[in-house]
Amino acid sequence: MPGWKSLTVLGVLALGLAPAPPQTDTGGLGRLSFKTSGASQAQTPFLRGVAALHNFAYEEAVLEFQKAQGIDPEFAMAYWGQAMAYNQTLWLNQDPEAARKILERLGPTKEARAAKAGSEKEKGFLTAIEALFGSGDKMARDLAYAKAMERLYLRYPDDHEMACFYALALLATALRSPALYSEANEEVHQHALVGSETQGRVATILEKVLKGNPDHPGALHYSIHNYDDPDHARLALPAARRYARAAPESSHALHMPAHIFVQLGMWEDAAAADRAAFAASDAWVKAKGLSPAMRSYHALSWLQYELLQLGRYDEAWQTMAELTPSVKASGDLTLLSDLSSMRARYVIETRRWDVLANERDFGNVNELFAIGVSAARSGNAPLAELARQGLATRAQSEQEGDLRPAIAIMEREVAALIELAAGRREQAVEILKTATQAELKLPPPLGLPAPIKPAPELLGEVLLELGHPAEAIAPFRQALSRN
C-alpha cells in the first residue's frame, strides 16, 4: 500500500475538523451545505443543481440552475452552476463556448459578473470559472482553474464545496487518455496518478469532507474515481457502499460503486449496482417524458459484462434487447456503437464464434475485432485477415482517438490467432507476448477491459491450448491484476 495513505489519515487528524455546517437533503441526490446570497426561494433548486453536478447528472443540473435563475435573475452562483455543467471533467467533455454564453448572460465582462457576486467566496468561485473558460487551450485552462481552486481552498479549508470542486479540479490535471501514453512522456499520463502526490492530496481533501458530512455526493463520488485502480480500489469500498444510499435518485450514483466492485471482482455487487442504475435511468426518462434513447446504456453495457462474468449468458443476451429498439428508432451512432460493443463482448466471453464468424458489417472496432477472432477460430482465414487489416488501419486513425493503443493490441491478437490457425504456434505465442507487453505498459482500464479481450488472458488461453499450463499462470495473473 502506498506510503501516502498513512500520511493521508494523519493529515486529516492534524488538520482538525471545524463544526460541520447544517446540511440540506437535496431530495435523493445527497446532502450538502452551500450558503449563497441568492433569494431564499432559489436555494432549493440551486442546491439540487449543485448535487446534480456532483453526481454528473448534467442535464438535471442545468434544469435546476435555470429554475434558480428564473426565481432570482441576479443570482450569480446560479449562472456559475449552469456554466459548470459544461465542464464534464472526468468524461473529457468540455464546451467552453456554451459556458461562456451562460456567463455573458450574467454580465458582459468579468468585472460586471464579479460585481454581482454576493460575497468574497462567491467572487472566488466566479474568478476560478473565468480561468476555466478563459483563453488558451484546454490543458492550460484546466491547470489555471486548479490553481485558482487551490487558492480558494487554502483560504476556506473547511468549506465542503470548495474542497470537493478543488479535488475534482486536481483529478482533471491527471490525463486519463491511453492515447496520450508514451514511454518518453510517462509523467504526464494518468497512470502516474496511482500512488502519486495528487492521488494522496485528493484523498486527504475528500476524507476531511466525509468526516463532516458522510453523505456528501461529491466527496463520495470523487473518492471512487480517485481510487479507481487495482492498487487502491479496496480503499474506496466504504464510499462505494455509501454512495448509492446517499443519492438513490441519481442513476450515475447507483452505477459508480460498480467501478470499485469490478476492480475487486465483486460481480454480484457490480451487477446489482448497474441493474439499479439502469432502472433509475428508465424511471427518470419516463418521469420527464424523454426518449428511451436517454436511458443509461453505459450502465446496461456494464451489467451485460458483469452477467457474462457470472456465467448468466441468457440474461446477458437479453440486455441487448433493451438497447436494440432505441438504436433502430433513433439511428444514434453512439448507441449503435454501444450495441456493437455489447455484441462483441458477448461473442468473446461466450466463445459463440458462429454469431459473427461470417459477418462483414460492424458498428465499431470492438465488433470488427470480434469478427476477426470468430473468423480465425472458425477457419475463415480470408475474413480474419480482412478484419486484421481493418484493425491495423484504424489503429493509425486519429478518428479513433483514445482507442488507438487498444486497437493496435487487438490487431496483434487477431494476427496471433491467424498464425495459430495456420499451425504456426511459436509465431502466435511470440505475437501475443509482444501484445501483452504493450498492454501492460498502458494504465489499467477505468472500467471494462480495453481491449475487450485482454492480451495476457488470450496468451494464457493459447498456452493452455498448446499444452503449456505452467507457462499460462503468469499471464493469467497479469490479466487478473488489471481486470
PDB file of C-alpha atoms in Angstrom, residues 176-180 337 341 345 363-366 391 394-411 442 448-452:
ATOM      1  CA  ARG A 176      -6.840   9.916 -18.368  1.00  0.00           C
ATOM      2  CA  SER A 177      -6.470   9.016 -22.044  1.00  0.00           C
ATOM      3  CA  PRO A 178      -4.479   5.912 -23.074  1.00  0.00           C
ATOM      4  CA  ALA A 179      -3.897   7.591 -26.443  1.00  0.00           C
ATOM      5  CA  LEU A 180      -1.702  10.155 -24.681  1.00  0.00           C
ATOM      6  CA  SER A 337     -21.517   1.658 -31.079  1.00  0.00           C
ATOM      7  CA  SER A 341     -19.547  -3.461 -28.236  1.00  0.00           C
ATOM      8  CA  ARG A 345     -18.314  -8.840 -25.617  1.00  0.00           C
ATOM      9  CA  GLY A 363     -20.585  -0.935 -35.906  1.00  0.00           C
ATOM     10  CA  ASN A 364     -17.223  -0.225 -34.272  1.00  0.00           C
ATOM     11  CA  VAL A 365     -13.720  -1.607 -33.792  1.00  0.00           C
ATOM     12  CA  ASN A 366     -14.779  -3.901 -30.954  1.00  0.00           C
ATOM     13  CA  LEU A 391      -7.861  -3.015 -37.262  1.00  0.00           C
ATOM     14  CA  ARG A 394      -7.915   2.043 -37.533  1.00  0.00           C
ATOM     15  CA  ALA A 395      -5.036   1.806 -35.051  1.00  0.00           C
ATOM     16  CA  GLN A 396      -3.428   4.665 -37.005  1.00  0.00           C
ATOM     17  CA  SER A 397      -6.598   6.718 -37.471  1.00  0.00           C
ATOM     18  CA  GLU A 398      -6.922   9.937 -35.489  1.00  0.00           C
ATOM     19  CA  GLN A 399     -10.691   9.455 -35.573  1.00  0.00           C
ATOM     20  CA  GLU A 400     -10.327   6.546 -33.127  1.00  0.00           C
ATOM     21  CA  GLY A 401      -8.751   8.844 -30.512  1.00  0.00           C
ATOM     22  CA  ASP A 402      -8.279   7.177 -27.133  1.00  0.00           C
ATOM     23  CA  LEU A 403      -8.916   3.697 -28.532  1.00  0.00           C
ATOM     24  CA  ARG A 404      -5.832   3.576 -30.762  1.00  0.00           C
ATOM     25  CA  PRO A 405      -3.489   1.784 -28.319  1.00  0.00           C
ATOM     26  CA  ALA A 406      -6.159  -0.845 -27.593  1.00  0.00           C
ATOM     27  CA  ILE A 407      -6.915  -1.268 -31.302  1.00  0.00           C
ATOM     28  CA  ALA A 408      -3.236  -1.885 -32.039  1.00  0.00           C
ATOM     29  CA  ILE A 409      -3.237  -4.637 -29.423  1.00  0.00           C
ATOM     30  CA  MET A 410      -6.442  -6.146 -30.823  1.00  0.00           C
ATOM     31  CA  GLU A 411      -4.861  -6.249 -34.281  1.00  0.00           C
ATOM     32  CA  LEU A 442      -0.898   1.100 -20.555  1.00  0.00           C
ATOM     33  CA  LEU A 448     -14.442  -2.760 -18.521  1.00  0.00           C
ATOM     34  CA  PRO A 449     -11.392  -4.320 -20.205  1.00  0.00           C
ATOM     35  CA  ALA A 450      -9.804  -2.385 -23.055  1.00  0.00           C
ATOM     36  CA  PRO A 451      -9.028  -4.176 -25.306  1.00  0.00           C
ATOM     37  CA  ILE A 452     -12.160  -6.220 -24.740  1.00  0.00           C
TER      38      ILE A 452
END
